[in-house]
């Protein structure tokens, strides 16, 4: 039986300070993981806040050859579609650093939700415990492509998503269990529109984000939402 999650809430006075704090945490995690295990495995999130963080990371003097990149979810769109999470990460960050191509593991969601999930599950089966997972929070409490009132499938590491309440309707998401198989989780929560989801979370009301409860707990970095 899984123990109650440990949630560490961190409030920031500006979006710049939040981004700086997250970058510092990623760098610290990467350096420690490489020192201990010889590699750093990170799961990326999509969205504007991560985009700004990735653009800062690309200019840092990191040991990029030891980084392994994964994605938490992806939209079932062509690989060159502007709404693909992988395209954004590649354009603002990954194309500018020396991470070996075979260590960047995009979700092949262009294959469709079923085949894309099957292929990514095979990729994740060969991956160790993640070192860090980055996640966002939707106004409805969703994270990755785990949505309210959707059955959570934990039968494989990556699962298909149909009828998403946010377009496009078809997606691939890493499963709850696989996202919990990590040493660290950072939620990035920005914008007053997330207040209801945060309030529900802090009251103990179950939302999709609360499914992510690894043994070490999660860190929630907040801007423009009250956490008192």
PDB file of C-alpha atoms in Angstrom:
ATOM      1  CA  UNK A   1       0.000   0.000   0.000  1.00  0.00           C
ATOM      2  CA  UNK A   2       1.399   3.351  -1.075  1.00  0.00           C
ATOM      3  CA  UNK A   3       2.134   5.828   1.710  1.00  0.00           C
ATOM      4  CA  UNK A   4       0.730   9.327   1.725  1.00  0.00           C
ATOM      5  CA  UNK A   5       2.702  11.636  -0.527  1.00  0.00           C
ATOM      6  CA  UNK A   6       5.055  14.239   0.909  1.00  0.00           C
ATOM      7  CA  UNK A   7       4.276  17.552  -0.793  1.00  0.00           C
ATOM      8  CA  UNK A   8       6.743  20.422  -0.421  1.00  0.00           C
ATOM      9  CA  UNK A   9       5.206  23.724  -1.535  1.00  0.00           C
ATOM     10  CA  UNK A  10       7.479  26.557  -2.645  1.00  0.00           C
ATOM     11  CA  UNK A  11       6.114  30.016  -3.473  1.00  0.00           C
ATOM     12  CA  UNK A  12       7.982  32.526  -5.639  1.00  0.00           C
ATOM     13  CA  UNK A  13       7.471  36.269  -6.006  1.00  0.00           C
ATOM     14  CA  UNK A  14       8.241  36.354  -9.728  1.00  0.00           C
ATOM     15  CA  UNK A  15       8.230  34.008 -12.676  1.00  0.00           C
ATOM     16  CA  UNK A  16      11.939  34.686 -13.099  1.00  0.00           C
ATOM     17  CA  UNK A  17      12.740  33.517  -9.566  1.00  0.00           C
ATOM     18  CA  UNK A  18      10.635  30.388 -10.102  1.00  0.00           C
ATOM     19  CA  UNK A  19      12.485  29.565 -13.301  1.00  0.00           C
ATOM     20  CA  UNK A  20      15.804  30.182 -11.579  1.00  0.00           C
ATOM     21  CA  UNK A  21      14.832  27.915  -8.690  1.00  0.00           C
ATOM     22  CA  UNK A  22      13.804  25.088 -11.002  1.00  0.00           C
ATOM     23  CA  UNK A  23      16.980  25.396 -13.068  1.00  0.00           C
ATOM     24  CA  UNK A  24      19.050  25.215  -9.897  1.00  0.00           C
ATOM     25  CA  UNK A  25      17.185  22.089  -8.804  1.00  0.00           C
ATOM     26  CA  UNK A  26      17.691  20.411 -12.188  1.00  0.00           C
ATOM     27  CA  UNK A  27      21.409  21.193 -12.225  1.00  0.00           C
ATOM     28  CA  UNK A  28      21.827  19.897  -8.673  1.00  0.00           C
ATOM     29  CA  UNK A  29      19.936  16.706  -9.473  1.00  0.00           C
ATOM     30  CA  UNK A  30      21.925  16.163 -12.674  1.00  0.00           C
ATOM     31  CA  UNK A  31      25.305  16.617 -11.024  1.00  0.00           C
ATOM     32  CA  UNK A  32      24.393  14.308  -8.130  1.00  0.00           C
ATOM     33  CA  UNK A  33      22.963  11.602 -10.403  1.00  0.00           C
ATOM     34  CA  UNK A  34      25.976  11.630 -12.709  1.00  0.00           C
ATOM     35  CA  UNK A  35      28.316  11.430  -9.710  1.00  0.00           C
ATOM     36  CA  UNK A  36      26.373   8.509  -8.203  1.00  0.00           C
ATOM     37  CA  UNK A  37      25.121   6.607 -11.232  1.00  0.00           C
ATOM     38  CA  UNK A  38      27.016   7.903 -14.235  1.00  0.00           C
ATOM     39  CA  UNK A  39      23.888   9.218 -15.977  1.00  0.00           C
ATOM     40  CA  UNK A  40      20.985  11.611 -15.546  1.00  0.00           C
ATOM     41  CA  UNK A  41      17.512  10.651 -16.744  1.00  0.00           C
ATOM     42  CA  UNK A  42      14.931  13.434 -16.879  1.00  0.00           C
ATOM     43  CA  UNK A  43      11.307  13.456 -18.023  1.00  0.00           C
ATOM     44  CA  UNK A  44      10.279  16.721 -19.678  1.00  0.00           C
ATOM     45  CA  UNK A  45       6.997  18.615 -19.556  1.00  0.00           C
ATOM     46  CA  UNK A  46       5.504  20.793 -22.259  1.00  0.00           C
ATOM     47  CA  UNK A  47       4.242  24.360 -21.921  1.00  0.00           C
ATOM     48  CA  UNK A  48       5.521  27.917 -21.721  1.00  0.00           C
ATOM     49  CA  UNK A  49       7.107  27.701 -18.268  1.00  0.00           C
ATOM     50  CA  UNK A  50       9.228  24.657 -19.163  1.00  0.00           C
ATOM     51  CA  UNK A  51      10.098  26.279 -22.490  1.00  0.00           C
ATOM     52  CA  UNK A  52      11.673  29.239 -20.718  1.00  0.00           C
ATOM     53  CA  UNK A  53      13.548  26.904 -18.360  1.00  0.00           C
ATOM     54  CA  UNK A  54      14.910  24.829 -21.242  1.00  0.00           C
ATOM     55  CA  UNK A  55      16.212  27.946 -22.965  1.00  0.00           C
ATOM     56  CA  UNK A  56      18.222  28.760 -19.824  1.00  0.00           C
ATOM     57  CA  UNK A  57      19.524  25.209 -19.412  1.00  0.00           C
ATOM     58  CA  UNK A  58      20.995  25.100 -22.904  1.00  0.00           C
ATOM     59  CA  UNK A  59      23.570  27.767 -22.027  1.00  0.00           C
ATOM     60  CA  UNK A  60      24.823  26.043 -18.875  1.00  0.00           C
ATOM     61  CA  UNK A  61      28.135  24.115 -18.838  1.00  0.00           C
ATOM     62  CA  UNK A  62      26.706  20.654 -18.141  1.00  0.00           C
ATOM     63  CA  UNK A  63      28.067  17.189 -18.854  1.00  0.00           C
ATOM     64  CA  UNK A  64      25.489  16.695 -21.602  1.00  0.00           C
ATOM     65  CA  UNK A  65      26.898  13.349 -22.733  1.00  0.00           C
ATOM     66  CA  UNK A  66      25.455  11.767 -19.575  1.00  0.00           C
ATOM     67  CA  UNK A  67      21.912  13.123 -20.005  1.00  0.00           C
ATOM     68  CA  UNK A  68      19.000  10.912 -21.090  1.00  0.00           C
ATOM     69  CA  UNK A  69      15.828  12.708 -22.166  1.00  0.00           C
ATOM     70  CA  UNK A  70      12.260  11.394 -21.964  1.00  0.00           C
ATOM     71  CA  UNK A  71       8.837  13.033 -22.281  1.00  0.00           C
ATOM     72  CA  UNK A  72       5.859  12.746 -19.947  1.00  0.00           C
ATOM     73  CA  UNK A  73       3.290  12.931 -22.725  1.00  0.00           C
ATOM     74  CA  UNK A  74       2.834  13.840 -26.349  1.00  0.00           C
ATOM     75  CA  UNK A  75       0.054  14.837 -28.713  1.00  0.00           C
ATOM     76  CA  UNK A  76      -0.719  12.535 -31.639  1.00  0.00           C
ATOM     77  CA  UNK A  77       0.373  14.998 -34.308  1.00  0.00           C
ATOM     78  CA  UNK A  78       3.022  14.963 -37.063  1.00  0.00           C
ATOM     79  CA  UNK A  79       6.581  15.203 -35.739  1.00  0.00           C
ATOM     80  CA  UNK A  80       6.995  18.706 -37.184  1.00  0.00           C
ATOM     81  CA  UNK A  81       3.718  20.086 -35.808  1.00  0.00           C
ATOM     82  CA  UNK A  82       4.173  23.234 -33.731  1.00  0.00           C
ATOM     83  CA  UNK A  83       2.163  21.757 -30.850  1.00  0.00           C
ATOM     84  CA  UNK A  84       4.464  18.787 -30.321  1.00  0.00           C
ATOM     85  CA  UNK A  85       6.259  18.863 -26.954  1.00  0.00           C
ATOM     86  CA  UNK A  86       9.300  17.208 -28.494  1.00  0.00           C
ATOM     87  CA  UNK A  87       9.590  19.841 -31.231  1.00  0.00           C
ATOM     88  CA  UNK A  88       9.549  22.645 -28.660  1.00  0.00           C
ATOM     89  CA  UNK A  89      12.227  20.981 -26.522  1.00  0.00           C
ATOM     90  CA  UNK A  90      14.397  20.313 -29.565  1.00  0.00           C
ATOM     91  CA  UNK A  91      14.122  23.842 -30.919  1.00  0.00           C
ATOM     92  CA  UNK A  92      14.818  25.746 -27.713  1.00  0.00           C
ATOM     93  CA  UNK A  93      17.300  23.364 -26.081  1.00  0.00           C
ATOM     94  CA  UNK A  94      18.201  19.898 -27.290  1.00  0.00           C
ATOM     95  CA  UNK A  95      19.362  20.893 -30.767  1.00  0.00           C
ATOM     96  CA  UNK A  96      21.872  23.247 -29.152  1.00  0.00           C
ATOM     97  CA  UNK A  97      23.661  20.856 -26.771  1.00  0.00           C
ATOM     98  CA  UNK A  98      25.737  17.709 -27.180  1.00  0.00           C
ATOM     99  CA  UNK A  99      23.366  15.067 -25.859  1.00  0.00           C
ATOM    100  CA  UNK A 100      23.880  11.969 -28.030  1.00  0.00           C
ATOM    101  CA  UNK A 101      20.911  11.473 -30.349  1.00  0.00           C
ATOM    102  CA  UNK A 102      20.324   7.930 -29.084  1.00  0.00           C
ATOM    103  CA  UNK A 103      19.806   9.352 -25.576  1.00  0.00           C
ATOM    104  CA  UNK A 104      16.903  11.595 -26.610  1.00  0.00           C
ATOM    105  CA  UNK A 105      13.750   9.492 -26.479  1.00  0.00           C
ATOM    106  CA  UNK A 106      10.826  11.249 -28.137  1.00  0.00           C
ATOM    107  CA  UNK A 107       7.383   9.657 -27.897  1.00  0.00           C
ATOM    108  CA  UNK A 108       6.433   8.404 -31.397  1.00  0.00           C
ATOM    109  CA  UNK A 109       2.882   9.720 -31.012  1.00  0.00           C
ATOM    110  CA  UNK A 110       2.680  10.293 -34.768  1.00  0.00           C
ATOM    111  CA  UNK A 111       2.027   6.537 -34.952  1.00  0.00           C
ATOM    112  CA  UNK A 112      -1.287   7.060 -33.165  1.00  0.00           C
ATOM    113  CA  UNK A 113      -2.150   6.515 -29.506  1.00  0.00           C
ATOM    114  CA  UNK A 114      -2.070   2.717 -29.485  1.00  0.00           C
ATOM    115  CA  UNK A 115       1.071   2.088 -31.519  1.00  0.00           C
ATOM    116  CA  UNK A 116       2.817   5.140 -30.067  1.00  0.00           C
ATOM    117  CA  UNK A 117       2.178   3.951 -26.521  1.00  0.00           C
ATOM    118  CA  UNK A 118       3.311   0.436 -27.350  1.00  0.00           C
ATOM    119  CA  UNK A 119       6.574   1.688 -28.852  1.00  0.00           C
ATOM    120  CA  UNK A 120       7.296   4.045 -25.954  1.00  0.00           C
ATOM    121  CA  UNK A 121       6.576   1.335 -23.403  1.00  0.00           C
ATOM    122  CA  UNK A 122       9.311  -0.701 -25.062  1.00  0.00           C
ATOM    123  CA  UNK A 123      11.665   2.269 -24.796  1.00  0.00           C
ATOM    124  CA  UNK A 124      10.862   2.800 -21.117  1.00  0.00           C
ATOM    125  CA  UNK A 125      11.245  -0.891 -20.331  1.00  0.00           C
ATOM    126  CA  UNK A 126      14.973  -0.467 -20.906  1.00  0.00           C
ATOM    127  CA  UNK A 127      15.256   2.676 -18.791  1.00  0.00           C
ATOM    128  CA  UNK A 128      16.185   2.717 -15.090  1.00  0.00           C
ATOM    129  CA  UNK A 129      14.390   4.699 -12.419  1.00  0.00           C
ATOM    130  CA  UNK A 130      14.096   8.311 -13.539  1.00  0.00           C
ATOM    131  CA  UNK A 131      16.229  10.847 -11.704  1.00  0.00           C
ATOM    132  CA  UNK A 132      13.786  13.707 -12.185  1.00  0.00           C
ATOM    133  CA  UNK A 133      10.285  14.171 -13.572  1.00  0.00           C
ATOM    134  CA  UNK A 134       9.046  17.638 -14.544  1.00  0.00           C
ATOM    135  CA  UNK A 135       5.279  18.129 -14.589  1.00  0.00           C
ATOM    136  CA  UNK A 136       2.788  20.920 -15.059  1.00  0.00           C
ATOM    137  CA  UNK A 137      -0.676  21.351 -13.580  1.00  0.00           C
ATOM    138  CA  UNK A 138      -3.799  22.131 -15.580  1.00  0.00           C
ATOM    139  CA  UNK A 139      -6.697  24.226 -14.335  1.00  0.00           C
ATOM    140  CA  UNK A 140      -8.715  21.005 -14.126  1.00  0.00           C
ATOM    141  CA  UNK A 141      -5.985  19.344 -12.060  1.00  0.00           C
ATOM    142  CA  UNK A 142      -4.568  17.248 -14.885  1.00  0.00           C
ATOM    143  CA  UNK A 143      -0.883  16.516 -15.271  1.00  0.00           C
ATOM    144  CA  UNK A 144       0.946  15.008 -18.246  1.00  0.00           C
ATOM    145  CA  UNK A 145      -2.099  13.600 -20.109  1.00  0.00           C
ATOM    146  CA  UNK A 146      -3.739  12.157 -17.011  1.00  0.00           C
ATOM    147  CA  UNK A 147      -7.150  13.847 -17.014  1.00  0.00           C
ATOM    148  CA  UNK A 148     -10.063  13.990 -14.549  1.00  0.00           C
ATOM    149  CA  UNK A 149     -12.666  11.256 -14.940  1.00  0.00           C
ATOM    150  CA  UNK A 150     -10.419   9.235 -17.241  1.00  0.00           C
ATOM    151  CA  UNK A 151      -9.593   5.683 -16.299  1.00  0.00           C
ATOM    152  CA  UNK A 152      -5.932   5.442 -15.300  1.00  0.00           C
ATOM    153  CA  UNK A 153      -4.253   2.544 -17.080  1.00  0.00           C
ATOM    154  CA  UNK A 154      -1.138   1.283 -15.319  1.00  0.00           C
ATOM    155  CA  UNK A 155      -0.773  -1.931 -17.269  1.00  0.00           C
ATOM    156  CA  UNK A 156       2.216  -0.579 -19.211  1.00  0.00           C
ATOM    157  CA  UNK A 157       4.754   2.228 -18.897  1.00  0.00           C
ATOM    158  CA  UNK A 158       3.108   4.340 -21.595  1.00  0.00           C
ATOM    159  CA  UNK A 159      -0.586   4.293 -22.401  1.00  0.00           C
ATOM    160  CA  UNK A 160      -2.894   5.658 -25.101  1.00  0.00           C
ATOM    161  CA  UNK A 161      -5.256   8.533 -24.349  1.00  0.00           C
ATOM    162  CA  UNK A 162      -8.542   8.984 -26.201  1.00  0.00           C
ATOM    163  CA  UNK A 163     -11.156  11.737 -25.950  1.00  0.00           C
ATOM    164  CA  UNK A 164      -8.861  14.173 -24.188  1.00  0.00           C
ATOM    165  CA  UNK A 165     -10.791  17.214 -22.899  1.00  0.00           C
ATOM    166  CA  UNK A 166      -7.993  19.318 -24.364  1.00  0.00           C
ATOM    167  CA  UNK A 167      -7.299  19.067 -28.098  1.00  0.00           C
ATOM    168  CA  UNK A 168      -6.036  17.034 -29.745  1.00  0.00           C
ATOM    169  CA  UNK A 169      -8.241  14.203 -28.502  1.00  0.00           C
ATOM    170  CA  UNK A 170      -5.603  11.519 -29.013  1.00  0.00           C
ATOM    171  CA  UNK A 171      -2.379  11.450 -27.035  1.00  0.00           C
ATOM    172  CA  UNK A 172       0.220   9.186 -25.457  1.00  0.00           C
ATOM    173  CA  UNK A 173       1.106   9.593 -21.784  1.00  0.00           C
ATOM    174  CA  UNK A 174       3.571   7.931 -19.469  1.00  0.00           C
ATOM    175  CA  UNK A 175       1.532   6.021 -16.899  1.00  0.00           C
ATOM    176  CA  UNK A 176       1.042   6.984 -13.270  1.00  0.00           C
ATOM    177  CA  UNK A 177       3.148   4.089 -12.017  1.00  0.00           C
ATOM    178  CA  UNK A 178       6.078   4.867 -14.320  1.00  0.00           C
ATOM    179  CA  UNK A 179       6.047   8.572 -13.424  1.00  0.00           C
ATOM    180  CA  UNK A 180       6.186   7.533  -9.776  1.00  0.00           C
ATOM    181  CA  UNK A 181       9.285   5.447 -10.465  1.00  0.00           C
ATOM    182  CA  UNK A 182      11.590   8.411  -9.961  1.00  0.00           C
ATOM    183  CA  UNK A 183      13.945   9.946  -7.431  1.00  0.00           C
ATOM    184  CA  UNK A 184      12.524  13.482  -7.741  1.00  0.00           C
ATOM    185  CA  UNK A 185       9.412  15.233  -9.060  1.00  0.00           C
ATOM    186  CA  UNK A 186       8.969  18.951  -9.671  1.00  0.00           C
ATOM    187  CA  UNK A 187       5.537  20.393 -10.433  1.00  0.00           C
ATOM    188  CA  UNK A 188       5.574  23.802 -12.107  1.00  0.00           C
ATOM    189  CA  UNK A 189       2.387  25.710 -11.231  1.00  0.00           C
ATOM    190  CA  UNK A 190       2.008  29.220 -12.630  1.00  0.00           C
ATOM    191  CA  UNK A 191      -1.047  31.395 -13.132  1.00  0.00           C
ATOM    192  CA  UNK A 192      -4.035  32.334 -10.999  1.00  0.00           C
ATOM    193  CA  UNK A 193      -6.213  30.009 -13.052  1.00  0.00           C
ATOM    194  CA  UNK A 194      -4.620  27.075 -11.226  1.00  0.00           C
ATOM    195  CA  UNK A 195      -5.882  28.254  -7.799  1.00  0.00           C
ATOM    196  CA  UNK A 196      -8.870  25.893  -7.580  1.00  0.00           C
ATOM    197  CA  UNK A 197      -6.734  22.889  -8.511  1.00  0.00           C
ATOM    198  CA  UNK A 198      -4.128  23.880  -5.905  1.00  0.00           C
ATOM    199  CA  UNK A 199      -6.815  24.397  -3.252  1.00  0.00           C
ATOM    200  CA  UNK A 200      -8.288  20.967  -3.951  1.00  0.00           C
ATOM    201  CA  UNK A 201      -4.840  19.391  -3.826  1.00  0.00           C
ATOM    202  CA  UNK A 202      -4.021  20.992  -0.468  1.00  0.00           C
ATOM    203  CA  UNK A 203      -7.413  20.012   0.966  1.00  0.00           C
ATOM    204  CA  UNK A 204      -6.706  16.385   0.144  1.00  0.00           C
ATOM    205  CA  UNK A 205      -9.238  16.236  -2.680  1.00  0.00           C
ATOM    206  CA  UNK A 206      -8.064  13.794  -5.299  1.00  0.00           C
ATOM    207  CA  UNK A 207      -7.098  15.315  -8.643  1.00  0.00           C
ATOM    208  CA  UNK A 208      -4.959  13.676 -11.339  1.00  0.00           C
ATOM    209  CA  UNK A 209      -1.839  15.453 -10.068  1.00  0.00           C
ATOM    210  CA  UNK A 210      -2.170  13.674  -6.707  1.00  0.00           C
ATOM    211  CA  UNK A 211      -1.676  10.354  -8.491  1.00  0.00           C
ATOM    212  CA  UNK A 212       1.980  11.299  -8.691  1.00  0.00           C
ATOM    213  CA  UNK A 213       3.218  10.375  -5.225  1.00  0.00           C
ATOM    214  CA  UNK A 214       6.691   8.815  -5.316  1.00  0.00           C
ATOM    215  CA  UNK A 215       8.413   7.634  -2.153  1.00  0.00           C
ATOM    216  CA  UNK A 216      10.476  10.831  -1.901  1.00  0.00           C
ATOM    217  CA  UNK A 217       7.446  13.085  -2.346  1.00  0.00           C
ATOM    218  CA  UNK A 218       7.104  15.990  -4.747  1.00  0.00           C
ATOM    219  CA  UNK A 219       8.203  19.613  -4.875  1.00  0.00           C
ATOM    220  CA  UNK A 220       5.586  22.077  -6.095  1.00  0.00           C
ATOM    221  CA  UNK A 221       6.976  25.381  -7.395  1.00  0.00           C
ATOM    222  CA  UNK A 222       4.241  28.044  -7.474  1.00  0.00           C
ATOM    223  CA  UNK A 223       3.784  31.548  -8.842  1.00  0.00           C
ATOM    224  CA  UNK A 224       0.538  33.580  -8.784  1.00  0.00           C
ATOM    225  CA  UNK A 225      -1.276  30.979  -6.682  1.00  0.00           C
ATOM    226  CA  UNK A 226      -1.751  31.063  -2.921  1.00  0.00           C
ATOM    227  CA  UNK A 227      -0.525  28.062  -0.953  1.00  0.00           C
ATOM    228  CA  UNK A 228      -1.336  29.227   2.590  1.00  0.00           C
TER     229      UNK A 228
END
